[in-house]
């Protein structure tokens, strides 16, 4: 028997929140993956919406390449609000 | 994006790993890690996953004979949780490159172990309560520190598991309180179950520190946070007042409060028994593994049918486009 493919599971905990990765499971097809994800990861109402994604379809950065890969953001401190000095007495800033 | 960096040498990778551990940061799946760490992690997680799966059997034994619909619903939910815990853990093991089918194969062929406690039989319904109270209580003592495991996916699985184990322990204790408020025969059943499960529960923490071969390295790697004896002591200290409240006697004549140590003293565990059970000579070892193998073999046609159905549906979808 060929093994069922691996699916990664993402849950939206409640309305207004992002889907968050919770784990993985094996299933023969996407529909079965959804059913298994419901049984496995939402036995206590942990989610209002489930995504299942074939693990093989995910492209990921590798943590060991962290420094060069995320370097473009590293030297752009001006993207953060704290980069800008505003006098304390300016209201609502 | 192209990366023209030379592959970093092993010493640098090792230093990076050591510093991750030293800073109490988590190791994540695609990080470089020493082979020994990966192997130990796979062994620990697989053994834990197998324990959850085999752990369904002693209590599953009583589902069809639960004394009421309420108890039956509770027990079903609990056993379903154990299956879920096994799945969370196999999922974590797979992030290390282990293959799930291969792990099941190793379990049914006796090449990987599971907790010795599940090799004891469940002789009465009181055993369901005592397993929840003592066995799951001991498991919680072991598992709460593992939520801080240095391996990220394992720690996250443990957080989910610990949240659910609390229900397991409470339903067990409540079941026992109900039986203790019942007839003399019911109270005797509870005492009998406590007598049988107390010592095996203490064995769940593993061999004593001076005989535990893996402890030192595991603590250095942040995959074990307390020694076996520390956790065993913690469990005894927690259980004694719970036993008193319940009105049962723990079967250890040497059990006594030690004011100087601020801990309970307790008798010595029969390590020969633990070692015999681990080696496969417990009361139910053969039965547990045979049952797991039969369940896997008898489910083969369902897996094959689902695979065939998925292939057919995907062919039809392709034909349409």
GROMACS .gro file of C-alpha atoms in nm:
model
  414
    1UNK     CA    1   0.000   0.000   0.000
    2UNK     CA    2   0.128   0.346  -0.081
    3UNK     CA    3   0.123   0.569   0.225
    4UNK     CA    4  -0.133   0.846   0.247
    5UNK     CA    5   0.019   1.192   0.194
    6UNK     CA    6   0.095   1.423   0.486
    7UNK     CA    7  -0.126   1.731   0.535
    8UNK     CA    8  -0.044   2.029   0.755
    9UNK     CA    9  -0.339   2.159   0.959
   10UNK     CA   10  -0.421   2.523   1.036
   11UNK     CA   11  -0.701   2.638   1.267
   12UNK     CA   12  -0.883   2.967   1.312
   13UNK     CA   13  -0.949   2.965   1.686
   14UNK     CA   14  -1.232   3.215   1.662
   15UNK     CA   15  -1.361   3.481   1.429
   16UNK     CA   16  -1.121   3.772   1.400
   17UNK     CA   17  -0.804   3.562   1.441
   18UNK     CA   18  -0.562   3.422   1.182
   19UNK     CA   19  -0.536   3.054   1.106
   20UNK     CA   20  -0.251   2.905   1.309
   21UNK     CA   21  -0.055   2.587   1.240
   22UNK     CA   22  -0.145   2.312   1.489
   23UNK     CA   23   0.010   1.994   1.351
   24UNK     CA   24  -0.020   1.743   1.072
   25UNK     CA   25  -0.194   1.421   0.977
   26UNK     CA   26  -0.213   1.165   0.697
   27UNK     CA   27  -0.517   1.127   0.472
   28UNK     CA   28  -0.605   0.972   0.137
   29UNK     CA   29  -0.754   1.297   0.002
   30UNK     CA   30  -0.823   1.657   0.110
   31UNK     CA   31  -1.179   1.585   0.223
   32UNK     CA   32  -1.063   1.305   0.451
   33UNK     CA   33  -0.786   1.533   0.577
   34UNK     CA   34  -1.052   1.788   0.681
   35UNK     CA   35  -1.257   1.523   0.862
   36UNK     CA   36  -0.951   1.387   1.042
   37UNK     CA   37  -0.842   1.740   1.133
   38UNK     CA   38  -1.183   1.803   1.287
   39UNK     CA   39  -1.164   1.482   1.493
   40UNK     CA   40  -0.802   1.532   1.592
   41UNK     CA   41  -0.763   1.904   1.651
   42UNK     CA   42  -1.109   2.037   1.741
   43UNK     CA   43  -1.248   1.791   1.996
   44UNK     CA   44  -1.309   2.082   2.236
   45UNK     CA   45  -1.425   2.359   2.003
   46UNK     CA   46  -1.069   2.480   1.938
   47UNK     CA   47  -1.155   2.604   1.591
   48UNK     CA   48  -1.424   2.766   1.376
   49UNK     CA   49  -1.242   2.708   1.048
   50UNK     CA   50  -0.983   2.454   0.930
   51UNK     CA   51  -0.731   2.465   0.647
   52UNK     CA   52  -0.551   2.149   0.534
   53UNK     CA   53  -0.256   2.182   0.297
   54UNK     CA   54  -0.051   1.899   0.144
   55UNK     CA   55   0.282   1.928   0.325
   56UNK     CA   56   0.464   1.878  -0.005
   57UNK     CA   57   0.308   2.202  -0.140
   58UNK     CA   58   0.464   2.423   0.129
   59UNK     CA   59   0.776   2.619   0.042
   60UNK     CA   60   0.962   2.725   0.354
   61UNK     CA   61   1.267   2.929   0.441
   62UNK     CA   62   1.521   2.734   0.636
   63UNK     CA   63   1.607   2.858   0.986
   64UNK     CA   64   1.977   2.798   0.923
   65UNK     CA   65   1.965   3.053   0.641
   66UNK     CA   66   1.800   3.292   0.884
   67UNK     CA   67   2.053   3.569   0.884
   68UNK     CA   68   2.107   3.622   0.511
   69UNK     CA   69   1.742   3.546   0.428
   70UNK     CA   70   1.594   3.795   0.670
   71UNK     CA   71   1.877   4.045   0.634
   72UNK     CA   72   1.675   4.275   0.405
   73UNK     CA   73   1.448   4.360   0.699
   74UNK     CA   74   1.729   4.375   0.953
   75UNK     CA   75   1.871   4.714   0.848
   76UNK     CA   76   1.539   4.887   0.786
   77UNK     CA   77   1.469   5.015   1.133
   78UNK     CA   78   1.279   5.306   0.978
   79UNK     CA   79   0.992   5.059   0.922
   80UNK     CA   80   0.921   5.066   1.296
   81UNK     CA   81   0.731   5.351   1.464
   82UNK     CA   82   0.997   5.385   1.738
   83UNK     CA   83   1.247   5.508   1.474
   84UNK     CA   84   1.081   5.849   1.476
   85UNK     CA   85   1.132   6.090   1.762
   86UNK     CA   86   0.825   6.291   1.844
   87UNK     CA   87   0.811   6.535   2.137
   88UNK     CA   88   0.620   6.396   2.436
   89UNK     CA   89   0.366   6.678   2.432
   90UNK     CA   90   0.227   6.596   2.087
   91UNK     CA   91  -0.110   6.435   2.165
   92UNK     CA   92  -0.255   6.114   2.017
   93UNK     CA   93   0.076   5.990   1.873
   94UNK     CA   94   1.685   3.407  -0.463
   95UNK     CA   95   2.022   3.235  -0.488
   96UNK     CA   96   2.240   3.145  -0.194
   97UNK     CA   97   2.604   3.123  -0.283
   98UNK     CA   98   2.715   3.064   0.075
   99UNK     CA   99   2.944   2.771   0.143
  100UNK     CA  100   2.792   2.507   0.363
  101UNK     CA  101   2.884   2.600   0.721
  102UNK     CA  102   3.115   2.350   0.886
  103UNK     CA  103   3.004   2.115   1.162
  104UNK     CA  104   3.173   2.305   1.446
  105UNK     CA  105   2.986   2.625   1.362
  106UNK     CA  106   2.657   2.435   1.339
  107UNK     CA  107   2.725   2.266   1.671
  108UNK     CA  108   2.803   2.604   1.832
  109UNK     CA  109   2.483   2.751   1.694
  110UNK     CA  110   2.285   2.453   1.831
  111UNK     CA  111   2.457   2.474   2.173
  112UNK     CA  112   2.379   2.842   2.198
  113UNK     CA  113   2.013   2.781   2.109
  114UNK     CA  114   1.993   2.530   2.396
  115UNK     CA  115   2.190   2.755   2.635
  116UNK     CA  116   1.955   3.047   2.571
  117UNK     CA  117   1.649   2.825   2.630
  118UNK     CA  118   1.540   2.891   2.273
  119UNK     CA  119   1.354   2.613   2.095
  120UNK     CA  120   1.504   2.384   1.833
  121UNK     CA  121   1.273   2.374   1.530
  122UNK     CA  122   1.232   2.107   1.260
  123UNK     CA  123   1.457   2.244   0.986
  124UNK     CA  124   1.739   2.344   1.222
  125UNK     CA  125   2.067   2.159   1.218
  126UNK     CA  126   2.092   1.932   1.522
  127UNK     CA  127   2.343   1.667   1.634
  128UNK     CA  128   2.252   1.314   1.522
  129UNK     CA  129   2.237   1.201   1.885
  130UNK     CA  130   1.980   1.470   1.968
  131UNK     CA  131   1.765   1.374   1.670
  132UNK     CA  132   1.782   1.004   1.752
  133UNK     CA  133   1.707   1.058   2.121
  134UNK     CA  134   1.416   1.289   2.038
  135UNK     CA  135   1.267   1.039   1.790
  136UNK     CA  136   1.303   0.757   2.044
  137UNK     CA  137   1.146   0.963   2.324
  138UNK     CA  138   0.855   1.093   2.114
  139UNK     CA  139   0.788   0.755   1.949
  140UNK     CA  140   0.789   0.578   2.285
  141UNK     CA  141   0.549   0.839   2.420
  142UNK     CA  142   0.322   0.810   2.113
  143UNK     CA  143   0.317   0.430   2.140
  144UNK     CA  144   0.224   0.461   2.511
  145UNK     CA  145  -0.079   0.673   2.424
  146UNK     CA  146  -0.191   0.425   2.157
  147UNK     CA  147  -0.135   0.112   2.367
  148UNK     CA  148  -0.282   0.303   2.663
  149UNK     CA  149  -0.622   0.294   2.492
  150UNK     CA  150  -0.648  -0.081   2.554
  151UNK     CA  151  -0.667  -0.126   2.934
  152UNK     CA  152  -0.954   0.121   2.962
  153UNK     CA  153  -1.107   0.047   2.622
  154UNK     CA  154  -1.166  -0.295   2.774
  155UNK     CA  155  -1.444  -0.142   2.987
  156UNK     CA  156  -1.629   0.076   2.734
  157UNK     CA  157  -1.895  -0.182   2.654
  158UNK     CA  158  -1.942  -0.259   3.024
  159UNK     CA  159  -1.958   0.094   3.163
  160UNK     CA  160  -2.215   0.110   3.446
  161UNK     CA  161  -2.412   0.402   3.301
  162UNK     CA  162  -2.449   0.605   2.984
  163UNK     CA  163  -2.273   0.897   3.155
  164UNK     CA  164  -1.970   0.686   3.247
  165UNK     CA  165  -1.966   0.536   2.900
  166UNK     CA  166  -1.966   0.876   2.728
  167UNK     CA  167  -1.685   0.996   2.959
  168UNK     CA  168  -1.476   0.684   2.902
  169UNK     CA  169  -1.524   0.700   2.525
  170UNK     CA  170  -1.413   1.064   2.523
  171UNK     CA  171  -1.110   0.976   2.732
  172UNK     CA  172  -1.000   0.686   2.514
  173UNK     CA  173  -1.054   0.902   2.205
  174UNK     CA  174  -0.824   1.163   2.364
  175UNK     CA  175  -0.552   0.898   2.406
  176UNK     CA  176  -0.576   0.824   2.033
  177UNK     CA  177  -0.551   1.198   1.967
  178UNK     CA  178  -0.246   1.231   2.190
  179UNK     CA  179  -0.078   0.949   2.002
  180UNK     CA  180  -0.148   1.130   1.674
  181UNK     CA  181  -0.012   1.468   1.798
  182UNK     CA  182   0.306   1.287   1.898
  183UNK     CA  183   0.350   1.085   1.577
  184UNK     CA  184   0.306   1.417   1.398
  185UNK     CA  185   0.588   1.568   1.609
  186UNK     CA  186   0.811   1.264   1.541
  187UNK     CA  187   0.759   1.308   1.168
  188UNK     CA  188   0.904   1.660   1.183
  189UNK     CA  189   1.234   1.490   1.272
  190UNK     CA  190   1.226   1.276   0.960
  191UNK     CA  191   1.072   0.965   1.118
  192UNK     CA  192   0.816   0.780   0.908
  193UNK     CA  193   0.482   0.715   1.077
  194UNK     CA  194   0.418   0.377   0.914
  195UNK     CA  195   0.768   0.272   1.011
  196UNK     CA  196   0.705   0.367   1.376
  197UNK     CA  197   0.387   0.157   1.387
  198UNK     CA  198   0.583  -0.126   1.231
  199UNK     CA  199   0.852  -0.101   1.498
  200UNK     CA  200   0.588  -0.102   1.773
  201UNK     CA  201   0.410  -0.414   1.651
  202UNK     CA  202   0.742  -0.593   1.605
  203UNK     CA  203   0.859  -0.507   1.955
  204UNK     CA  204   1.150  -0.289   1.837
  205UNK     CA  205   1.026   0.021   2.020
  206UNK     CA  206   0.887   0.038   2.369
  207UNK     CA  207   0.589   0.196   2.544
  208UNK     CA  208   0.518   0.272   2.909
  209UNK     CA  209   0.538  -0.038   3.132
  210UNK     CA  210   0.215   0.059   3.313
  211UNK     CA  211  -0.008  -0.051   3.024
  212UNK     CA  212   0.108  -0.410   3.060
  213UNK     CA  213  -0.106  -0.451   3.373
  214UNK     CA  214  -0.464  -0.580   3.338
  215UNK     CA  215  -0.779  -0.385   3.434
  216UNK     CA  216  -0.983  -0.620   3.651
  217UNK     CA  217  -1.274  -0.403   3.768
  218UNK     CA  218  -1.440  -0.072   3.687
  219UNK     CA  219  -1.255   0.084   3.980
  220UNK     CA  220  -0.940   0.036   3.771
  221UNK     CA  221  -1.076   0.296   3.527
  222UNK     CA  222  -1.094   0.544   3.816
  223UNK     CA  223  -0.753   0.453   3.956
  224UNK     CA  224  -0.591   0.479   3.613
  225UNK     CA  225  -0.735   0.830   3.580
  226UNK     CA  226  -0.627   0.931   3.929
  227UNK     CA  227  -0.284   0.765   3.967
  228UNK     CA  228  -0.165   0.669   3.619
  229UNK     CA  229  -0.276   0.991   3.452
  230UNK     CA  230  -0.165   1.181   3.764
  231UNK     CA  231   0.184   1.035   3.728
  232UNK     CA  232   0.174   1.109   3.355
  233UNK     CA  233   0.090   1.474   3.432
  234UNK     CA  234   0.388   1.497   3.672
  235UNK     CA  235   0.610   1.366   3.395
  236UNK     CA  236   0.457   1.572   3.117
  237UNK     CA  237   0.414   1.922   3.260
  238UNK     CA  238   0.793   1.984   3.254
  239UNK     CA  239   0.805   1.844   2.899
  240UNK     CA  240   0.596   2.140   2.780
  241UNK     CA  241   0.933   2.323   2.806
  242UNK     CA  242   1.118   2.061   2.600
  243UNK     CA  243   1.392   2.217   2.388
  244UNK     CA  244   1.235   2.057   2.079
  245UNK     CA  245   0.956   2.294   1.969
  246UNK     CA  246   0.703   2.054   1.811
  247UNK     CA  247   0.727   1.816   2.110
  248UNK     CA  248   0.676   2.098   2.361
  249UNK     CA  249   0.372   2.225   2.168
  250UNK     CA  250   0.220   1.876   2.150
  251UNK     CA  251   0.276   1.840   2.525
  252UNK     CA  252   0.090   2.165   2.597
  253UNK     CA  253  -0.219   2.034   2.415
  254UNK     CA  254  -0.187   1.697   2.588
  255UNK     CA  255  -0.150   1.840   2.938
  256UNK     CA  256  -0.464   2.052   2.896
  257UNK     CA  257  -0.658   1.738   2.811
  258UNK     CA  258  -0.500   1.515   3.078
  259UNK     CA  259  -0.651   1.732   3.349
  260UNK     CA  260  -0.997   1.606   3.247
  261UNK     CA  261  -0.863   1.250   3.260
  262UNK     CA  262  -0.739   1.279   3.615
  263UNK     CA  263  -1.048   1.457   3.745
  264UNK     CA  264  -1.295   1.211   3.590
  265UNK     CA  265  -1.098   0.928   3.754
  266UNK     CA  266  -1.097   1.086   4.098
  267UNK     CA  267  -1.468   1.172   4.073
  268UNK     CA  268  -1.546   0.813   3.972
  269UNK     CA  269  -1.358   0.688   4.280
  270UNK     CA  270  -1.534   0.936   4.511
  271UNK     CA  271  -1.866   0.804   4.379
  272UNK     CA  272  -1.765   0.443   4.444
  273UNK     CA  273  -1.628   0.527   4.790
  274UNK     CA  274  -1.971   0.672   4.875
  275UNK     CA  275  -2.133   0.347   4.763
  276UNK     CA  276  -2.142  -0.003   4.914
  277UNK     CA  277  -1.873  -0.193   5.104
  278UNK     CA  278  -1.817  -0.408   4.797
  279UNK     CA  279  -1.753  -0.094   4.587
  280UNK     CA  280  -1.510   0.046   4.844
  281UNK     CA  281  -1.327  -0.287   4.846
  282UNK     CA  282  -1.303  -0.271   4.466
  283UNK     CA  283  -1.143   0.075   4.487
  284UNK     CA  284  -0.895  -0.039   4.753
  285UNK     CA  285  -0.807  -0.345   4.543
  286UNK     CA  286  -0.741  -0.129   4.238
  287UNK     CA  287  -0.523   0.110   4.443
  288UNK     CA  288  -0.327  -0.186   4.583
  289UNK     CA  289  -0.256  -0.313   4.232
  290UNK     CA  290  -0.175   0.020   4.065
  291UNK     CA  291   0.019   0.214   4.333
  292UNK     CA  292   0.361   0.053   4.280
  293UNK     CA  293   0.338   0.027   3.901
  294UNK     CA  294   0.248   0.402   3.903
  295UNK     CA  295   0.572   0.479   4.090
  296UNK     CA  296   0.761   0.274   3.832
  297UNK     CA  297   0.629   0.502   3.556
  298UNK     CA  298   0.900   0.755   3.647
  299UNK     CA  299   1.167   0.509   3.537
  300UNK     CA  300   1.467   0.361   3.714
  301UNK     CA  301   1.629   0.542   4.010
  302UNK     CA  302   1.866   0.826   3.922
  303UNK     CA  303   2.186   0.629   3.984
  304UNK     CA  304   2.070   0.365   3.734
  305UNK     CA  305   1.923   0.598   3.471
  306UNK     CA  306   2.163   0.595   3.177
  307UNK     CA  307   2.010   0.871   2.967
  308UNK     CA  308   1.927   1.133   3.229
  309UNK     CA  309   2.247   1.338   3.225
  310UNK     CA  310   2.265   1.388   2.848
  311UNK     CA  311   1.889   1.445   2.824
  312UNK     CA  312   1.904   1.717   3.090
  313UNK     CA  313   2.196   1.886   2.913
  314UNK     CA  314   1.992   1.892   2.593
  315UNK     CA  315   1.687   2.036   2.766
  316UNK     CA  316   1.468   1.738   2.674
  317UNK     CA  317   1.436   1.629   3.035
  318UNK     CA  318   1.389   1.888   3.310
  319UNK     CA  319   1.386   1.687   3.635
  320UNK     CA  320   1.535   1.354   3.737
  321UNK     CA  321   1.322   1.041   3.775
  322UNK     CA  322   1.354   1.045   4.155
  323UNK     CA  323   1.255   1.414   4.180
  324UNK     CA  324   0.938   1.353   3.983
  325UNK     CA  325   0.858   1.034   4.175
  326UNK     CA  326   0.888   1.224   4.505
  327UNK     CA  327   0.664   1.501   4.372
  328UNK     CA  328   0.403   1.243   4.274
  329UNK     CA  329   0.408   1.073   4.615
  330UNK     CA  330   0.374   1.411   4.791
  331UNK     CA  331   0.073   1.499   4.575
  332UNK     CA  332  -0.098   1.161   4.606
  333UNK     CA  333  -0.090   1.105   4.983
  334UNK     CA  334  -0.338   1.382   5.077
  335UNK     CA  335  -0.558   1.283   4.781
  336UNK     CA  336  -0.566   0.923   4.910
  337UNK     CA  337  -0.655   1.045   5.259
  338UNK     CA  338  -0.940   1.257   5.126
  339UNK     CA  339  -1.065   0.962   4.925
  340UNK     CA  340  -1.041   0.727   5.224
  341UNK     CA  341  -0.812   0.467   5.068
  342UNK     CA  342  -0.489   0.321   5.204
  343UNK     CA  343  -0.174   0.337   4.991
  344UNK     CA  344  -0.009  -0.010   5.011
  345UNK     CA  345   0.324   0.100   5.161
  346UNK     CA  346   0.393   0.049   5.535
  347UNK     CA  347   0.697   0.277   5.513
  348UNK     CA  348   0.500   0.576   5.385
  349UNK     CA  349   0.541   0.857   5.642
  350UNK     CA  350   0.583   1.234   5.654
  351UNK     CA  351   0.942   1.338   5.709
  352UNK     CA  352   0.943   1.678   5.876
  353UNK     CA  353   1.315   1.734   5.820
  354UNK     CA  354   1.293   1.671   5.445
  355UNK     CA  355   0.946   1.825   5.412
  356UNK     CA  356   0.858   1.525   5.194
  357UNK     CA  357   0.698   1.185   5.240
  358UNK     CA  358   0.937   0.894   5.285
  359UNK     CA  359   0.830   0.583   5.100
  360UNK     CA  360   0.938   0.222   5.060
  361UNK     CA  361   1.161   0.094   4.784
  362UNK     CA  362   1.015   0.007   4.447
  363UNK     CA  363   1.059  -0.348   4.314
  364UNK     CA  364   1.299  -0.265   4.030
  365UNK     CA  365   1.322  -0.630   3.928
  366UNK     CA  366   0.952  -0.620   3.847
  367UNK     CA  367   0.994  -0.306   3.633
  368UNK     CA  368   1.284  -0.459   3.449
  369UNK     CA  369   1.086  -0.781   3.386
  370UNK     CA  370   0.788  -0.584   3.250
  371UNK     CA  371   1.013  -0.372   3.027
  372UNK     CA  372   1.175  -0.688   2.893
  373UNK     CA  373   0.834  -0.814   2.784
  374UNK     CA  374   0.740  -1.034   3.078
  375UNK     CA  375   0.460  -0.828   3.232
  376UNK     CA  376   0.111  -0.976   3.265
  377UNK     CA  377  -0.021  -0.831   2.936
  378UNK     CA  378   0.277  -0.745   2.710
  379UNK     CA  379   0.204  -1.008   2.445
  380UNK     CA  380  -0.169  -0.937   2.447
  381UNK     CA  381  -0.123  -0.558   2.404
  382UNK     CA  382   0.109  -0.586   2.107
  383UNK     CA  383  -0.095  -0.863   1.944
  384UNK     CA  384  -0.410  -0.652   1.978
  385UNK     CA  385  -0.241  -0.348   1.824
  386UNK     CA  386  -0.113  -0.559   1.536
  387UNK     CA  387  -0.456  -0.715   1.477
  388UNK     CA  388  -0.623  -0.371   1.473
  389UNK     CA  389  -0.367  -0.249   1.219
  390UNK     CA  390  -0.397  -0.560   0.999
  391UNK     CA  391  -0.776  -0.568   1.012
  392UNK     CA  392  -0.789  -0.201   0.909
  393UNK     CA  393  -0.579  -0.262   0.597
  394UNK     CA  394  -0.879  -0.301   0.366
  395UNK     CA  395  -1.023   0.032   0.485
  396UNK     CA  396  -0.696   0.211   0.411
  397UNK     CA  397  -0.673   0.042   0.070
  398UNK     CA  398  -1.031   0.133  -0.015
  399UNK     CA  399  -0.976   0.499   0.080
  400UNK     CA  400  -0.659   0.509  -0.130
  401UNK     CA  401  -0.842   0.358  -0.431
  402UNK     CA  402  -1.131   0.603  -0.389
  403UNK     CA  403  -0.892   0.900  -0.372
  404UNK     CA  404  -0.714   0.782  -0.687
  405UNK     CA  405  -1.045   0.742  -0.873
  406UNK     CA  406  -1.174   1.086  -0.768
  407UNK     CA  407  -0.853   1.254  -0.868
  408UNK     CA  408  -0.858   1.079  -1.212
  409UNK     CA  409  -1.215   1.204  -1.265
  410UNK     CA  410  -1.116   1.558  -1.170
  411UNK     CA  411  -0.828   1.548  -1.416
  412UNK     CA  412  -1.053   1.417  -1.693
  413UNK     CA  413  -1.290   1.713  -1.642
  414UNK     CA  414  -1.019   1.978  -1.673
   0.00000   0.00000   0.00000
